[in-house]
Amino acid sequence: MTSASLIAAGALPSISDARADAPTAAVATPAASPTVTPSPTPKSAPVAPAMVNRPAKSPPTITRAERQASAKPFKDPLRELGTCEMRFSAVGASFTQANSEDVVDDGKDGSWMAEGKVGNRSWAYWANEDPQLLLDGGWAQGGLETSDIAERVQRSWFPVDTNLVILLGTNNLLHGTPIDEAPADIERIVRTSGISPDRVYLVQLPPSNVTPEKIGPYNKMLATTAAENGFHLVDVSTFLDSGSGSYRQGATNDGIHLTRDNAQRVGRSIAAAINANSGCQRLPAFDEMAAEHDLGDPVDVPHCELPDGGCVQLFQRGALRRSNAGDPTLLPARVTKTWRDFGVAALGNPIENPNCEIDADACRTRFELGTMYSTDDEAFVVRGDILRTYRDQGSEEGSLGVPTAEEICDDDGCSQAFEGGTIEWTPTEGAEIEKQ
């Protein structure tokens, strides 16, 4: 992929509501529609958020100098070591705006994307936390479709030499706009921005419990659009998706918008994509072993903030890890594939080298957000409340043994099978064990 980054987000709460600590569920509808409160639905059915009218006015005109006045200097503590300084701009709707500062503090005019003005329910806030990156351009307003942004975009939103990240389209699906209308809008946004296509990052939509059947087709369209225009494609859907276009358990509070923790994971994934394509951070020992084992190009920068002081890096055909000052270790192919399939942002980074002495047939690899048990043929991840209960029972050394299947979730909760029984979790009862 090329190296441009375009950040445009899907739907999120209106700003006035999103300032509250609890997530909101407001989604904008066409200007002619009055405020509507959905009728009660059965508990098992997804409930669309309450709708509000889509703001009709365009964002106020602003010069580049005025917009950049609030931007802070780079905060990169590694600058003197030769690492990069990269700027990025974000364009989108409520996934991007979230609880960010309003232009005129009325929740109707959207938010400029700049460090110090973005709220912590926006993925852009967390991408900006990366020491290599500085958010210093763009615009976001909840409830807008791709066509709304395309009509309002101004070149002055974007500084010179920025990367552009676009996460946009959830409102298209909520309002029933045909999917095939979005590519022209996205291309118009990029043309108006003046940013080179190789610095644009097109982010696939997170899942939706309201329009799950539309997420796959829309993301397929985004992949085609990215390939045809030379944009980077960033997948933040896989590690959030239950497998049917709806969210995994615990990833959303209202069926559409991300929890703050998952906004953080999305932001870190986007930051990693920008870093990976910049070529800024390299570890010679990793590069040498990657070449020796034909792992291909890096798809992420080295992450060296692991609890044991170690580093990990993901490549096209494998991953490498080392403990503090130790030699690199090649992660088993099955571990690497499952890590990537499950979602790097969903599991975090491995915090230990694979331990293949815990079981005659399986290896254990602990990650920041879960634990993986793997053989040459399969691998299963244990996480969340099920993992906490599993650890209380002694993990693989307890009566449950190692997992024999992946976690399965539905509207009622989640369950996971182990050699010695099953752990079932529901929001009302928590985790319970059924032993064989």
Tab-separated table of C-alpha atoms in Angstrom:
chain	number	residue	atom	x	y	z
A	1	MET	CA	0.000	0.000	0.000
A	2	THR	CA	1.016	3.629	-0.410
A	3	SER	CA	1.667	6.024	2.458
A	4	ALA	CA	-1.164	8.572	2.513
A	5	SER	CA	-3.442	8.812	5.512
A	6	LEU	CA	-7.001	10.071	5.354
A	7	ILE	CA	-8.985	9.876	8.579
A	8	ALA	CA	-12.742	10.166	8.236
A	9	ALA	CA	-14.992	8.612	10.874
A	10	GLY	CA	-18.433	7.061	10.873
A	11	ALA	CA	-21.297	8.006	13.187
A	12	LEU	CA	-20.976	8.945	16.887
A	13	PRO	CA	-23.038	10.879	19.431
A	14	SER	CA	-23.844	14.548	19.003
A	15	ILE	CA	-21.278	16.683	20.794
A	16	SER	CA	-23.502	18.104	23.502
A	17	ASP	CA	-24.545	14.601	24.547
A	18	ALA	CA	-21.116	13.055	24.073
A	19	ARG	CA	-19.628	15.370	26.676
A	20	ALA	CA	-21.431	13.356	29.311
A	21	ASP	CA	-19.364	10.557	30.743
A	22	ALA	CA	-21.889	7.963	29.600
A	23	PRO	CA	-21.934	7.267	25.812
A	24	THR	CA	-24.837	8.667	23.848
A	25	ALA	CA	-26.685	7.293	20.887
A	26	ALA	CA	-27.653	10.301	18.779
A	27	VAL	CA	-27.399	9.893	15.034
A	28	ALA	CA	-28.190	12.643	12.578
A	29	THR	CA	-30.954	12.254	9.993
A	30	PRO	CA	-31.907	14.456	7.040
A	31	ALA	CA	-32.787	18.043	7.932
A	32	ALA	CA	-36.456	17.585	7.135
A	33	SER	CA	-36.940	14.872	9.751
A	34	PRO	CA	-38.181	15.772	13.243
A	35	THR	CA	-36.689	14.310	16.388
A	36	VAL	CA	-37.908	10.729	16.727
A	37	THR	CA	-37.760	8.346	19.672
A	38	PRO	CA	-37.820	4.715	18.538
A	39	SER	CA	-40.644	2.510	19.768
A	40	PRO	CA	-39.696	-0.176	22.298
A	41	THR	CA	-38.395	-3.348	20.730
A	42	PRO	CA	-37.802	-6.834	22.111
A	43	LYS	CA	-34.758	-7.039	24.335
A	44	SER	CA	-32.877	-9.274	21.913
A	45	ALA	CA	-33.309	-6.986	18.915
A	46	PRO	CA	-30.774	-4.199	18.223
A	47	VAL	CA	-32.196	-0.790	18.985
A	48	ALA	CA	-31.239	2.135	16.775
A	49	PRO	CA	-30.222	5.260	18.687
A	50	ALA	CA	-32.581	8.181	19.007
A	51	MET	CA	-32.326	10.398	15.948
A	52	VAL	CA	-31.708	14.120	15.723
A	53	ASN	CA	-31.846	16.479	12.778
A	54	ARG	CA	-28.743	16.737	10.628
A	55	PRO	CA	-27.192	20.223	10.877
A	56	ALA	CA	-27.615	22.106	7.612
A	57	LYS	CA	-24.930	24.744	7.934
A	58	SER	CA	-21.360	24.396	6.717
A	59	PRO	CA	-18.407	24.745	9.081
A	60	PRO	CA	-17.123	28.297	9.441
A	61	THR	CA	-14.351	29.363	7.091
A	62	ILE	CA	-10.956	29.392	8.742
A	63	THR	CA	-7.485	30.135	7.473
A	64	ARG	CA	-4.667	27.671	7.844
A	65	ALA	CA	-2.839	30.064	10.173
A	66	GLU	CA	-5.885	30.373	12.440
A	67	ARG	CA	-6.431	26.635	12.578
A	68	GLN	CA	-2.775	25.858	13.303
A	69	ALA	CA	-2.543	28.483	16.041
A	70	SER	CA	-3.768	25.958	18.607
A	71	ALA	CA	-1.508	23.123	17.470
A	72	LYS	CA	1.194	22.105	19.954
A	73	PRO	CA	4.856	21.312	19.168
A	74	PHE	CA	5.882	17.736	18.536
A	75	LYS	CA	6.053	15.749	21.752
A	76	ASP	CA	8.333	12.975	20.466
A	77	PRO	CA	10.901	12.103	23.185
A	78	LEU	CA	12.884	10.044	20.662
A	79	ARG	CA	13.419	12.874	18.174
A	80	GLU	CA	17.153	13.088	18.825
A	81	LEU	CA	17.485	9.364	18.112
A	82	GLY	CA	16.473	9.957	14.505
A	83	THR	CA	12.858	8.832	14.599
A	84	CYS	CA	10.291	10.592	12.456
A	85	GLU	CA	7.937	13.454	13.022
A	86	MET	CA	4.687	12.902	11.149
A	87	ARG	CA	1.548	14.986	10.992
A	88	PHE	CA	-1.899	13.625	10.289
A	89	SER	CA	-5.309	15.123	9.619
A	90	ALA	CA	-8.658	13.525	10.410
A	91	VAL	CA	-11.930	13.885	8.510
A	92	GLY	CA	-15.126	12.193	9.598
A	93	ALA	CA	-18.352	12.106	11.558
A	94	SER	CA	-19.033	10.989	15.120
A	95	PHE	CA	-16.393	8.251	15.424
A	96	THR	CA	-13.910	11.067	14.851
A	97	GLN	CA	-15.646	13.966	16.588
A	98	ALA	CA	-16.944	12.117	19.667
A	99	ASN	CA	-16.611	14.370	22.717
A	100	SER	CA	-14.223	16.845	21.069
A	101	GLU	CA	-14.338	20.603	21.577
A	102	ASP	CA	-16.970	22.378	19.449
A	103	VAL	CA	-16.132	25.348	17.279
A	104	VAL	CA	-18.814	27.511	18.901
A	105	ASP	CA	-19.726	25.231	21.828
A	106	ASP	CA	-23.264	24.426	20.704
A	107	GLY	CA	-22.847	20.858	19.472
A	108	LYS	CA	-23.899	21.791	15.930
A	109	ASP	CA	-20.839	23.117	14.132
A	110	GLY	CA	-18.452	20.184	14.462
A	111	SER	CA	-14.870	20.157	15.691
A	112	TRP	CA	-11.488	21.072	14.301
A	113	MET	CA	-9.050	18.198	14.539
A	114	ALA	CA	-6.058	19.460	16.505
A	115	GLU	CA	-4.102	18.289	19.530
A	116	GLY	CA	-5.692	19.629	22.689
A	117	LYS	CA	-9.145	19.928	21.099
A	118	VAL	CA	-9.999	16.253	20.535
A	119	GLY	CA	-11.890	14.262	23.166
A	120	ASN	CA	-10.811	10.871	24.483
A	121	ARG	CA	-13.796	9.062	22.937
A	122	SER	CA	-12.375	9.845	19.493
A	123	TRP	CA	-9.940	7.432	17.891
A	124	ALA	CA	-7.979	10.510	16.736
A	125	TYR	CA	-7.170	11.352	20.366
A	126	TRP	CA	-5.467	7.991	20.799
A	127	ALA	CA	-3.662	8.070	17.460
A	128	ASN	CA	-2.276	11.459	18.531
A	129	GLU	CA	-0.923	9.825	21.704
A	130	ASP	CA	1.638	8.028	19.551
A	131	PRO	CA	4.940	9.868	20.174
A	132	GLN	CA	5.663	9.904	16.430
A	133	LEU	CA	2.412	11.592	15.393
A	134	LEU	CA	0.816	15.016	15.694
A	135	LEU	CA	-2.841	15.688	14.889
A	136	ASP	CA	-2.977	19.117	13.289
A	137	GLY	CA	-5.721	19.234	10.668
A	138	GLY	CA	-9.135	18.134	9.513
A	139	TRP	CA	-12.768	18.414	10.546
A	140	ALA	CA	-15.387	16.113	12.050
A	141	GLN	CA	-19.102	16.451	12.696
A	142	GLY	CA	-21.447	13.761	13.947
A	143	GLY	CA	-24.279	12.607	11.712
A	144	LEU	CA	-22.701	13.542	8.370
A	145	GLU	CA	-22.558	11.308	5.305
A	146	THR	CA	-19.720	11.112	2.802
A	147	SER	CA	-21.550	13.567	0.514
A	148	ASP	CA	-21.882	16.112	3.347
A	149	ILE	CA	-18.153	16.092	3.998
A	150	ALA	CA	-17.383	16.192	0.253
A	151	GLU	CA	-19.526	19.318	-0.133
A	152	ARG	CA	-18.018	21.102	2.877
A	153	VAL	CA	-14.359	20.107	2.742
A	154	GLN	CA	-11.911	23.021	2.452
A	155	ARG	CA	-8.250	22.863	1.524
A	156	SER	CA	-7.422	25.158	4.437
A	157	TRP	CA	-8.369	22.338	6.816
A	158	PHE	CA	-5.110	20.576	6.002
A	159	PRO	CA	-1.505	21.705	6.562
A	160	VAL	CA	1.252	21.025	4.077
A	161	ASP	CA	2.926	17.600	4.337
A	162	THR	CA	0.168	16.031	6.415
A	163	ASN	CA	-1.234	12.520	6.141
A	164	LEU	CA	-4.985	12.226	5.649
A	165	VAL	CA	-7.106	9.605	7.444
A	166	ILE	CA	-10.754	8.996	6.385
A	167	LEU	CA	-13.179	6.957	8.495
A	168	LEU	CA	-16.584	7.745	7.057
A	169	GLY	CA	-19.777	6.026	5.928
A	170	THR	CA	-21.752	4.726	8.912
A	171	ASN	CA	-24.366	7.451	8.408
A	172	ASN	CA	-24.666	6.506	4.724
A	173	LEU	CA	-25.760	3.047	5.851
A	174	LEU	CA	-28.087	4.332	8.570
A	175	HIS	CA	-29.817	6.708	6.131
A	176	GLY	CA	-30.103	4.123	3.328
A	177	THR	CA	-27.771	5.922	0.912
A	178	PRO	CA	-26.593	3.561	-1.879
A	179	ILE	CA	-23.087	2.248	-1.216
A	180	ASP	CA	-21.948	2.959	-4.777
A	181	GLU	CA	-22.353	6.718	-4.214
A	182	ALA	CA	-19.551	6.868	-1.618
A	183	PRO	CA	-16.437	6.360	-3.833
A	184	ALA	CA	-17.011	9.615	-5.751
A	185	ASP	CA	-17.444	11.487	-2.449
A	186	ILE	CA	-14.223	10.026	-1.024
A	187	GLU	CA	-12.266	10.865	-4.165
A	188	ARG	CA	-13.629	14.434	-4.080
A	189	ILE	CA	-12.518	14.838	-0.456
A	190	VAL	CA	-9.002	13.753	-1.358
A	191	ARG	CA	-8.819	16.015	-4.429
A	192	THR	CA	-9.982	19.045	-2.448
A	193	SER	CA	-7.521	18.332	0.353
A	194	GLY	CA	-4.600	18.550	-2.055
A	195	ILE	CA	-2.961	15.597	-0.303
A	196	SER	CA	-1.112	13.044	-2.413
A	197	PRO	CA	-2.970	9.692	-2.678
A	198	ASP	CA	0.042	7.867	-1.240
A	199	ARG	CA	-0.484	9.767	2.010
A	200	VAL	CA	-4.159	8.905	2.351
A	201	TYR	CA	-5.427	6.230	4.784
A	202	LEU	CA	-8.911	4.922	4.092
A	203	VAL	CA	-10.250	3.235	7.236
A	204	GLN	CA	-12.798	0.448	6.959
A	205	LEU	CA	-15.966	0.882	9.007
A	206	PRO	CA	-16.350	-0.644	12.450
A	207	PRO	CA	-19.287	-3.072	12.824
A	208	SER	CA	-22.887	-2.017	13.450
A	209	ASN	CA	-25.637	-3.818	15.332
A	210	VAL	CA	-28.219	-1.742	13.429
A	211	THR	CA	-27.008	-2.382	9.848
A	212	PRO	CA	-24.757	-5.472	10.185
A	213	GLU	CA	-25.643	-6.810	6.725
A	214	LYS	CA	-24.250	-3.643	5.090
A	215	ILE	CA	-20.835	-3.534	6.783
A	216	GLY	CA	-19.211	-6.230	4.627
A	217	PRO	CA	-20.333	-4.770	1.260
A	218	TYR	CA	-19.361	-1.248	2.315
A	219	ASN	CA	-15.889	-2.319	3.469
A	220	LYS	CA	-15.414	-4.283	0.260
A	221	MET	CA	-16.194	-1.069	-1.638
A	222	LEU	CA	-13.603	0.788	0.477
A	223	ALA	CA	-10.971	-1.834	-0.357
A	224	THR	CA	-11.682	-1.429	-4.070
A	225	THR	CA	-11.609	2.372	-3.803
A	226	ALA	CA	-8.272	2.280	-1.972
A	227	ALA	CA	-6.731	-0.077	-4.533
A	228	GLU	CA	-7.946	1.950	-7.512
A	229	ASN	CA	-6.692	5.260	-6.118
A	230	GLY	CA	-3.463	4.215	-4.420
A	231	PHE	CA	-4.734	4.880	-0.877
A	232	HIS	CA	-3.704	2.881	2.171
A	233	LEU	CA	-6.464	0.650	3.525
A	234	VAL	CA	-6.690	0.256	7.317
A	235	ASP	CA	-8.748	-2.624	8.723
A	236	VAL	CA	-10.281	-1.811	12.115
A	237	SER	CA	-13.329	-3.987	11.528
A	238	THR	CA	-11.943	-7.494	11.900
A	239	PHE	CA	-10.945	-7.260	15.557
A	240	LEU	CA	-14.306	-5.680	16.477
A	241	ASP	CA	-16.597	-7.858	14.340
A	242	SER	CA	-18.467	-10.852	15.769
A	243	GLY	CA	-18.326	-12.417	12.305
A	244	SER	CA	-21.662	-11.176	10.953
A	245	GLY	CA	-21.106	-7.423	10.709
A	246	SER	CA	-22.216	-6.791	14.305
A	247	TYR	CA	-19.952	-5.963	17.246
A	248	ARG	CA	-18.159	-8.424	19.458
A	249	GLN	CA	-19.497	-8.509	23.003
A	250	GLY	CA	-18.313	-5.473	24.973
A	251	ALA	CA	-17.118	-3.405	21.998
A	252	THR	CA	-20.093	-1.010	21.915
A	253	ASN	CA	-22.571	0.485	24.362
A	254	ASP	CA	-25.332	1.420	21.922
A	255	GLY	CA	-24.921	-0.864	18.903
A	256	ILE	CA	-23.211	1.771	16.739
A	257	HIS	CA	-20.509	3.658	18.619
A	258	LEU	CA	-17.272	2.397	20.122
A	259	THR	CA	-16.560	2.187	23.808
A	260	ARG	CA	-13.668	4.390	24.858
A	261	ASP	CA	-11.348	1.374	25.162
A	262	ASN	CA	-12.130	0.331	21.615
A	263	ALA	CA	-11.759	3.890	20.321
A	264	GLN	CA	-8.275	3.641	21.798
A	265	ARG	CA	-7.592	0.386	19.936
A	266	VAL	CA	-8.830	1.832	16.663
A	267	GLY	CA	-6.650	4.914	17.145
A	268	ARG	CA	-3.593	2.812	17.868
A	269	SER	CA	-4.241	0.672	14.798
A	270	ILE	CA	-4.416	3.746	12.583
A	271	ALA	CA	-1.269	5.179	14.177
A	272	ALA	CA	0.518	1.877	13.569
A	273	ALA	CA	-0.492	1.950	9.900
A	274	ILE	CA	0.925	5.452	9.452
A	275	ASN	CA	4.123	4.520	11.276
A	276	ALA	CA	4.541	1.258	9.388
A	277	ASN	CA	4.324	2.934	5.999
A	278	SER	CA	6.704	5.724	6.979
A	279	GLY	CA	9.693	3.454	7.541
A	280	CYS	CA	10.670	5.639	10.500
A	281	GLN	CA	11.476	3.045	13.150
A	282	ARG	CA	13.657	0.005	12.486
A	283	LEU	CA	15.513	-2.588	14.579
A	284	PRO	CA	18.513	-3.972	12.646
A	285	ALA	CA	18.382	-7.335	14.479
A	286	PHE	CA	14.728	-7.736	13.484
A	287	ASP	CA	15.432	-6.740	9.894
A	288	GLU	CA	18.204	-9.342	9.648
A	289	MET	CA	16.081	-12.181	11.061
A	290	ALA	CA	13.099	-11.153	8.932
A	291	ALA	CA	15.266	-11.384	5.832
A	292	GLU	CA	16.688	-14.753	6.971
A	293	HIS	CA	13.204	-16.239	7.408
A	294	ASP	CA	11.635	-14.470	4.402
A	295	LEU	CA	9.044	-12.671	6.516
A	296	GLY	CA	8.544	-9.900	3.959
A	297	ASP	CA	8.171	-6.202	4.724
A	298	PRO	CA	7.195	-4.892	8.163
A	299	VAL	CA	3.513	-4.030	8.541
A	300	ASP	CA	4.033	-2.266	11.853
A	301	VAL	CA	6.812	-0.437	13.673
A	302	PRO	CA	8.670	-2.187	16.504
A	303	HIS	CA	6.790	-1.855	19.798
A	304	CYS	CA	9.309	-1.679	22.628
A	305	GLU	CA	7.113	-0.730	25.582
A	306	LEU	CA	6.364	-4.317	26.674
A	307	PRO	CA	6.278	-5.102	30.421
A	308	ASP	CA	9.559	-7.032	30.291
A	309	GLY	CA	11.293	-4.274	28.331
A	310	GLY	CA	11.096	-6.319	25.162
A	311	CYS	CA	10.081	-5.476	21.599
A	312	VAL	CA	7.740	-7.033	19.057
A	313	GLN	CA	7.225	-6.384	15.343
A	314	LEU	CA	4.752	-7.775	12.826
A	315	PHE	CA	5.818	-8.572	9.247
A	316	GLN	CA	3.888	-9.716	6.176
A	317	ARG	CA	4.561	-13.411	6.839
A	318	GLY	CA	5.388	-13.627	10.517
A	319	ALA	CA	6.320	-11.782	13.689
A	320	LEU	CA	9.418	-11.343	15.827
A	321	ARG	CA	9.748	-10.763	19.545
A	322	ARG	CA	12.644	-10.306	21.922
A	323	SER	CA	12.975	-9.833	25.649
A	324	ASN	CA	14.943	-6.896	26.987
A	325	ALA	CA	18.410	-7.057	25.385
A	326	GLY	CA	17.727	-10.626	24.236
A	327	ASP	CA	17.965	-12.162	20.783
A	328	PRO	CA	14.868	-12.049	18.544
A	329	THR	CA	12.469	-15.003	18.684
A	330	LEU	CA	10.357	-16.060	15.726
A	331	LEU	CA	6.732	-16.425	16.830
A	332	PRO	CA	5.197	-19.706	15.559
A	333	ALA	CA	3.262	-19.374	12.313
A	334	ARG	CA	-0.017	-20.425	13.920
A	335	VAL	CA	0.388	-17.825	16.694
A	336	THR	CA	1.168	-15.080	14.202
A	337	LYS	CA	-1.737	-15.966	11.913
A	338	THR	CA	-4.242	-16.093	14.779
A	339	TRP	CA	-2.880	-12.857	16.223
A	340	ARG	CA	-3.399	-11.117	12.894
A	341	ASP	CA	-6.774	-12.732	12.166
A	342	PHE	CA	-8.122	-12.000	15.619
A	343	GLY	CA	-6.863	-8.425	15.463
A	344	VAL	CA	-3.613	-6.981	16.713
A	345	ALA	CA	-5.448	-4.131	18.420
A	346	ALA	CA	-7.868	-6.580	20.084
A	347	LEU	CA	-5.105	-8.649	21.696
A	348	GLY	CA	-2.373	-6.068	22.083
A	349	ASN	CA	1.242	-7.227	21.797
A	350	PRO	CA	2.702	-10.513	23.098
A	351	ILE	CA	4.247	-9.959	26.535
A	352	GLU	CA	6.138	-13.258	26.710
A	353	ASN	CA	7.837	-15.617	24.331
A	354	PRO	CA	5.772	-18.746	23.541
A	355	ASN	CA	5.937	-21.297	26.379
A	356	CYS	CA	5.633	-24.814	24.967
A	357	GLU	CA	6.329	-26.636	28.221
A	358	ILE	CA	2.932	-26.008	29.845
A	359	ASP	CA	1.190	-28.844	27.970
A	360	ALA	CA	2.289	-31.843	25.956
A	361	ASP	CA	0.442	-30.631	22.881
A	362	ALA	CA	0.069	-26.851	23.245
A	363	CYS	CA	2.057	-23.659	23.646
A	364	ARG	CA	0.930	-20.609	25.630
A	365	THR	CA	1.583	-17.034	24.521
A	366	ARG	CA	0.386	-14.228	26.776
A	367	PHE	CA	-0.707	-10.960	25.166
A	368	GLU	CA	-1.550	-7.620	26.725
A	369	LEU	CA	-5.298	-8.284	26.388
A	370	GLY	CA	-5.588	-12.061	26.344
A	371	THR	CA	-3.835	-15.442	26.300
A	372	MET	CA	-3.426	-17.718	23.271
A	373	TYR	CA	-3.034	-21.516	23.365
A	374	SER	CA	-1.717	-22.984	20.123
A	375	THR	CA	-0.674	-26.176	18.368
A	376	ASP	CA	0.698	-26.539	14.854
A	377	ASP	CA	-2.860	-26.787	13.525
A	378	GLU	CA	-5.010	-24.469	15.626
A	379	ALA	CA	-4.968	-21.706	18.216
A	380	PHE	CA	-7.575	-20.376	20.642
A	381	VAL	CA	-7.685	-17.057	22.482
A	382	VAL	CA	-9.044	-16.622	26.021
A	383	ARG	CA	-9.857	-13.072	27.111
A	384	GLY	CA	-12.065	-10.756	29.166
A	385	ASP	CA	-14.195	-12.094	32.027
A	386	ILE	CA	-13.771	-15.655	30.774
A	387	LEU	CA	-9.990	-15.273	31.064
A	388	ARG	CA	-10.294	-13.870	34.594
A	389	THR	CA	-12.433	-16.815	35.659
A	390	TYR	CA	-10.075	-19.237	33.892
A	391	ARG	CA	-7.108	-17.801	35.804
A	392	ASP	CA	-8.997	-18.091	39.087
A	393	GLN	CA	-9.365	-21.816	38.311
A	394	GLY	CA	-5.613	-22.212	37.780
A	395	SER	CA	-5.477	-21.634	34.012
A	396	GLU	CA	-4.092	-24.588	32.055
A	397	GLU	CA	-2.844	-26.239	35.272
A	398	GLY	CA	-6.349	-26.267	36.786
A	399	SER	CA	-9.216	-28.683	36.262
A	400	LEU	CA	-10.366	-26.973	33.053
A	401	GLY	CA	-7.143	-27.661	31.134
A	402	VAL	CA	-6.505	-25.839	27.853
A	403	PRO	CA	-9.210	-24.353	25.605
A	404	THR	CA	-10.588	-26.557	22.850
A	405	ALA	CA	-12.585	-23.933	20.940
A	406	GLU	CA	-12.803	-20.207	20.307
A	407	GLU	CA	-15.114	-17.977	22.339
A	408	ILE	CA	-18.695	-17.966	20.975
A	409	CYS	CA	-20.937	-14.938	21.594
A	410	ASP	CA	-24.570	-14.084	20.901
A	411	ASP	CA	-27.092	-11.577	22.246
A	412	ASP	CA	-27.309	-13.442	25.566
A	413	GLY	CA	-23.593	-13.660	26.321
A	414	CYS	CA	-20.452	-15.667	25.552
A	415	SER	CA	-19.125	-19.159	26.234
A	416	GLN	CA	-15.887	-21.043	25.675
A	417	ALA	CA	-15.137	-24.757	25.839
A	418	PHE	CA	-12.106	-26.248	27.619
A	419	GLU	CA	-10.829	-29.812	28.104
A	420	GLY	CA	-12.538	-30.044	31.493
A	421	GLY	CA	-15.680	-27.998	31.003
A	422	THR	CA	-17.178	-24.737	29.755
A	423	ILE	CA	-17.128	-21.160	31.029
A	424	GLU	CA	-20.307	-19.239	30.249
A	425	TRP	CA	-20.642	-15.470	30.662
A	426	THR	CA	-23.742	-13.254	30.639
A	427	PRO	CA	-24.073	-9.537	31.424
A	428	THR	CA	-26.461	-10.270	34.295
A	429	GLU	CA	-24.861	-13.327	35.910
A	430	GLY	CA	-21.209	-12.869	35.038
A	431	ALA	CA	-19.036	-15.949	34.445
A	432	GLU	CA	-20.082	-19.447	35.544
A	433	ILE	CA	-18.344	-22.825	35.103
A	434	GLU	CA	-19.962	-26.002	33.872
A	435	LYS	CA	-17.555	-28.877	34.376
A	436	GLN	CA	-17.707	-32.134	32.468
